[in-house]
Amino acid sequence: LVSEFLGQLTLNFGGASEPKFPTVVPAPDFDPEKDAARIETAIKTKGVDEQTIIDILTKRSYSQRRDIAFAYERRAKKDMISALKGALSGSLELVILGLMKSTPQYDASELKSSMKGLGTDEETLIELMCSRSSDELSEIKAVYKEFYKKDLEKDVEGDTSGDFRKLLLALVKTPRQAPSSIVDYELIDQDARALYEAGVKRKGTDVATWITIMSERSVPHLQKVFDRYKSYSPYDMQESIRKEVKGDLEKSFLTLGMKIYSVFLF
């Protein structure tokens, strides 16, 4: 059922210069009162009418789902999220409740879960922190602070170590430079050469230099840096990352690279 549900999500891809995550397309002729009534009936149905809940919530945008929740609360005199939580279970419950959160709310809750209790889910940390833009990370930080009364940086610092920690903290603390209409060819060459000299050219890796360049420069600038890098190194950036670093740090730089310049990974 969950796989069917995921297949019903209607996605819309942006065409901007930086990679964008898909968003659910708003439903035409939207009627939150009608949707709220259908969901209330589905929840009250013996055994729960899961398909109706899926059919409605997967075909509405986040703002429309919030309107449905408000309409539901007005008519049922109870919170829709609590009602859904009580009616559903397992993977379907997790995914439906996730849909009721904004993207920053969902990301913040996933980050919190990845650092909760014993052990750390490094895969989730890498996926979220290395693939989000500076603006998205700023929103996530604000939501994290509001929901959990803690600073995201402090939790990341407490749950990670070494160069992996330094990279994640650089991403969450340092705003990435904004794209510019002026192409700085001198800086492109300087950064490409610095990446080469900090890695492939020397014995050992100057990870700090890699972190600074990859966490601070704008995406369009880094795309050109990676192209220029190939004039210095016998390996492209992906191959260099795989040769120079391992483990969580390798995965982090590769995820960053996929966001910065997907061409070099694919």
Tab-separated table of N, CA and C in Angstrom, residues 73-146:
chain	number	residue	atom	x	y	z
A	73	GLU	N	-10.414	20.358	11.832
A	73	GLU	CA	-10.502	20.740	13.245
A	73	GLU	C	-11.792	21.511	13.527
A	74	ARG	N	-12.212	22.342	12.567
A	74	ARG	CA	-13.453	23.100	12.756
A	74	ARG	C	-14.662	22.175	12.823
A	75	ARG	N	-14.687	21.146	11.976
A	75	ARG	CA	-15.868	20.292	11.916
A	75	ARG	C	-15.825	19.163	12.944
A	76	ALA	N	-14.658	18.605	13.186
A	76	ALA	CA	-14.555	17.444	14.085
A	76	ALA	C	-14.210	17.826	15.518
A	77	LYS	N	-13.812	19.098	15.706
A	77	LYS	CA	-13.423	19.583	17.038
A	77	LYS	C	-12.233	18.814	17.602
A	78	LYS	N	-11.380	18.341	16.711
A	78	LYS	CA	-10.158	17.670	17.147
A	78	LYS	C	-9.078	17.866	16.084
A	79	ASP	N	-7.835	17.687	16.473
A	79	ASP	CA	-6.694	17.874	15.583
A	79	ASP	C	-6.608	16.729	14.578
A	80	MET	N	-6.492	17.053	13.285
A	80	MET	CA	-6.469	16.016	12.261
A	80	MET	C	-5.214	15.161	12.342
A	81	ILE	N	-4.083	15.776	12.663
A	81	ILE	CA	-2.837	15.007	12.741
A	81	ILE	C	-2.934	13.953	13.839
A	82	SER	N	-3.508	14.339	14.987
A	82	SER	CA	-3.695	13.370	16.080
A	82	SER	C	-4.651	12.269	15.659
A	83	ALA	N	-5.705	12.643	14.922
A	83	ALA	CA	-6.673	11.655	14.458
A	83	ALA	C	-6.035	10.670	13.476
A	84	LEU	N	-5.211	11.192	12.572
A	84	LEU	CA	-4.515	10.327	11.617
A	84	LEU	C	-3.542	9.394	12.335
A	85	LYS	N	-2.856	9.951	13.323
A	85	LYS	CA	-1.891	9.151	14.086
A	85	LYS	C	-2.587	7.999	14.804
A	86	GLY	N	-3.793	8.260	15.314
A	86	GLY	CA	-4.537	7.223	16.013
A	86	GLY	C	-5.134	6.192	15.082
A	87	ALA	N	-5.399	6.595	13.826
A	87	ALA	CA	-6.081	5.697	12.891
A	87	ALA	C	-5.118	4.842	12.077
A	88	LEU	N	-3.915	5.358	11.844
A	88	LEU	CA	-2.963	4.665	10.984
A	88	LEU	C	-1.853	4.018	11.800
A	89	SER	N	-1.035	3.218	11.141
A	89	SER	CA	0.089	2.577	11.834
A	89	SER	C	1.183	2.249	10.833
A	90	GLY	N	2.342	1.890	11.353
A	90	GLY	CA	3.449	1.435	10.523
A	90	GLY	C	3.972	2.486	9.564
A	91	SER	N	4.443	2.009	8.409
A	91	SER	CA	5.059	2.895	7.416
A	91	SER	C	4.076	3.918	6.867
A	92	LEU	N	2.825	3.509	6.689
A	92	LEU	CA	1.825	4.438	6.158
A	92	LEU	C	1.623	5.611	7.112
A	93	GLU	N	1.581	5.334	8.391
A	93	GLU	CA	1.447	6.409	9.384
A	93	GLU	C	2.612	7.387	9.277
A	94	LEU	N	3.827	6.851	9.191
A	94	LEU	CA	5.011	7.714	9.122
A	94	LEU	C	4.983	8.608	7.892
A	95	VAL	N	4.604	8.041	6.746
A	95	VAL	CA	4.621	8.814	5.512
A	95	VAL	C	3.504	9.848	5.487
A	96	ILE	N	2.317	9.481	5.929
A	96	ILE	CA	1.194	10.426	5.956
A	96	ILE	C	1.475	11.574	6.918
A	97	LEU	N	1.999	11.268	8.093
A	97	LEU	CA	2.328	12.327	9.053
A	97	LEU	C	3.447	13.207	8.513
A	98	GLY	N	4.379	12.599	7.764
A	98	GLY	CA	5.436	13.383	7.128
A	98	GLY	C	4.877	14.371	6.123
A	99	LEU	N	3.824	13.963	5.398
A	99	LEU	CA	3.196	14.858	4.424
A	99	LEU	C	2.554	16.067	5.076
A	100	MET	N	2.178	15.939	6.342
A	100	MET	CA	1.523	17.048	7.039
A	100	MET	C	2.520	18.074	7.568
A	101	LYS	N	3.805	17.820	7.337
A	101	LYS	CA	4.838	18.765	7.746
A	101	LYS	C	5.354	19.514	6.537
A	102	SER	N	5.791	20.764	6.749
A	102	SER	CA	6.477	21.486	5.678
A	102	SER	C	7.836	20.822	5.472
A	103	THR	N	8.491	21.126	4.356
A	103	THR	CA	9.802	20.523	4.101
A	103	THR	C	10.800	20.838	5.215
A	104	PRO	N	10.923	22.102	5.677
A	104	PRO	CA	11.851	22.375	6.790
A	104	PRO	C	11.468	21.627	8.074
A	105	GLN	N	10.168	21.513	8.342
A	105	GLN	CA	9.724	20.781	9.531
A	105	GLN	C	10.103	19.305	9.426
A	106	TYR	N	9.874	18.735	8.251
A	106	TYR	CA	10.198	17.321	8.048
A	106	TYR	C	11.696	17.095	8.176
A	107	ASP	N	12.485	17.945	7.528
A	107	ASP	CA	13.947	17.803	7.593
A	107	ASP	C	14.445	17.945	9.026
A	108	ALA	N	13.901	18.922	9.744
A	108	ALA	CA	14.324	19.137	11.132
A	108	ALA	C	14.005	17.916	11.995
A	109	SER	N	12.816	17.335	11.794
A	109	SER	CA	12.438	16.161	12.590
A	109	SER	C	13.308	14.952	12.236
A	110	GLU	N	13.662	14.822	10.943
A	110	GLU	CA	14.535	13.724	10.539
A	110	GLU	C	15.944	13.895	11.117
A	111	LEU	N	16.440	15.126	11.134
A	111	LEU	CA	17.758	15.391	11.720
A	111	LEU	C	17.743	15.095	13.216
A	112	LYS	N	16.677	15.512	13.882
A	112	LYS	CA	16.577	15.249	15.321
A	112	LYS	C	16.571	13.745	15.590
A	113	SER	N	15.794	13.016	14.801
A	113	SER	CA	15.724	11.559	14.981
A	113	SER	C	17.069	10.895	14.725
A	114	SER	N	17.829	11.447	13.776
A	114	SER	CA	19.118	10.838	13.425
A	114	SER	C	20.149	11.005	14.532
A	115	MET	N	19.902	11.952	15.447
A	115	MET	CA	20.858	12.192	16.538
A	115	MET	C	20.261	11.881	17.902
A	116	LYS	N	19.139	11.180	17.905
A	116	LYS	CA	18.433	10.886	19.144
A	116	LYS	C	18.879	9.546	19.718
A	117	GLY	N	19.141	9.516	21.010
A	117	GLY	CA	19.494	8.259	21.666
A	117	GLY	C	20.904	7.803	21.355
A	118	LEU	N	21.141	6.516	21.573
A	118	LEU	CA	22.464	5.949	21.344
A	118	LEU	C	22.732	5.808	19.853
A	119	GLY	N	23.929	6.204	19.443
A	119	GLY	CA	24.296	6.079	18.039
A	119	GLY	C	23.759	7.220	17.203
A	120	THR	N	24.362	7.415	16.051
A	120	THR	CA	23.980	8.494	15.147
A	120	THR	C	23.737	7.922	13.756
A	121	ASP	N	22.655	8.365	13.121
A	121	ASP	CA	22.346	7.944	11.761
A	121	ASP	C	23.068	8.887	10.798
A	122	GLU	N	24.323	8.553	10.508
A	122	GLU	CA	25.148	9.422	9.659
A	122	GLU	C	24.578	9.561	8.247
A	123	GLU	N	23.961	8.502	7.738
A	123	GLU	CA	23.404	8.553	6.387
A	123	GLU	C	22.367	9.671	6.253
A	124	THR	N	21.502	9.806	7.263
A	124	THR	CA	20.482	10.847	7.225
A	124	THR	C	21.114	12.229	7.351
A	125	LEU	N	22.090	12.366	8.235
A	125	LEU	CA	22.802	13.642	8.380
A	125	LEU	C	23.410	14.068	7.042
A	126	ILE	N	24.063	13.134	6.391
A	126	ILE	CA	24.722	13.435	5.116
A	126	ILE	C	23.690	13.800	4.053
A	127	GLU	N	22.656	12.979	3.941
A	127	GLU	CA	21.636	13.195	2.908
A	127	GLU	C	21.004	14.580	3.035
A	128	LEU	N	20.665	14.977	4.247
A	128	LEU	CA	19.957	16.245	4.444
A	128	LEU	C	20.891	17.449	4.444
A	129	MET	N	21.986	17.372	5.164
A	129	MET	CA	22.829	18.559	5.330
A	129	MET	C	23.708	18.841	4.114
A	130	CYS	N	24.026	17.814	3.357
A	130	CYS	CA	24.895	18.022	2.195
A	130	CYS	C	24.121	18.238	0.900
A	131	SER	N	22.811	18.107	0.937
A	131	SER	CA	22.019	18.286	-0.283
A	131	SER	C	21.137	19.527	-0.242
A	132	ARG	N	21.053	20.198	0.901
A	132	ARG	CA	20.203	21.379	1.028
A	132	ARG	C	20.991	22.659	0.759
A	133	SER	N	20.305	23.659	0.217
A	133	SER	CA	20.940	24.953	-0.038
A	133	SER	C	21.112	25.721	1.268
A	134	SER	N	21.845	26.820	1.221
A	134	SER	CA	22.038	27.644	2.417
A	134	SER	C	20.714	28.172	2.939
A	135	ASP	N	19.849	28.606	2.039
A	135	ASP	CA	18.534	29.118	2.464
A	135	ASP	C	17.714	28.016	3.117
A	136	GLU	N	17.754	26.820	2.540
A	136	GLU	CA	17.016	25.704	3.124
A	136	GLU	C	17.567	25.336	4.493
A	137	LEU	N	18.891	25.328	4.642
A	137	LEU	CA	19.492	25.014	5.937
A	137	LEU	C	19.153	26.075	6.971
A	138	SER	N	19.063	27.327	6.562
A	138	SER	CA	18.678	28.403	7.495
A	138	SER	C	17.264	28.173	8.011
A	139	GLU	N	16.357	27.783	7.118
A	139	GLU	CA	14.979	27.483	7.529
A	139	GLU	C	14.942	26.290	8.472
A	140	ILE	N	15.713	25.254	8.141
A	140	ILE	CA	15.758	24.056	8.979
A	140	ILE	C	16.278	24.411	10.376
A	141	LYS	N	17.325	25.228	10.441
A	141	LYS	CA	17.887	25.645	11.728
A	141	LYS	C	16.847	26.376	12.574
A	142	ALA	N	16.091	27.271	11.944
A	142	ALA	CA	15.080	28.043	12.664
A	142	ALA	C	13.973	27.131	13.198
A	143	VAL	N	13.511	26.198	12.365
A	143	VAL	CA	12.472	25.264	12.790
A	143	VAL	C	12.995	24.351	13.896
A	144	TYR	N	14.214	23.881	13.757
A	144	TYR	CA	14.842	23.003	14.755
A	144	TYR	C	14.881	23.704	16.115
A	145	LYS	N	15.284	24.969	16.100
A	145	LYS	CA	15.358	25.758	17.332
A	145	LYS	C	13.973	25.937	17.939
A	146	GLU	N	12.977	26.223	17.089
A	146	GLU	CA	11.610	26.455	17.550
A	146	GLU	C	11.000	25.182	18.145
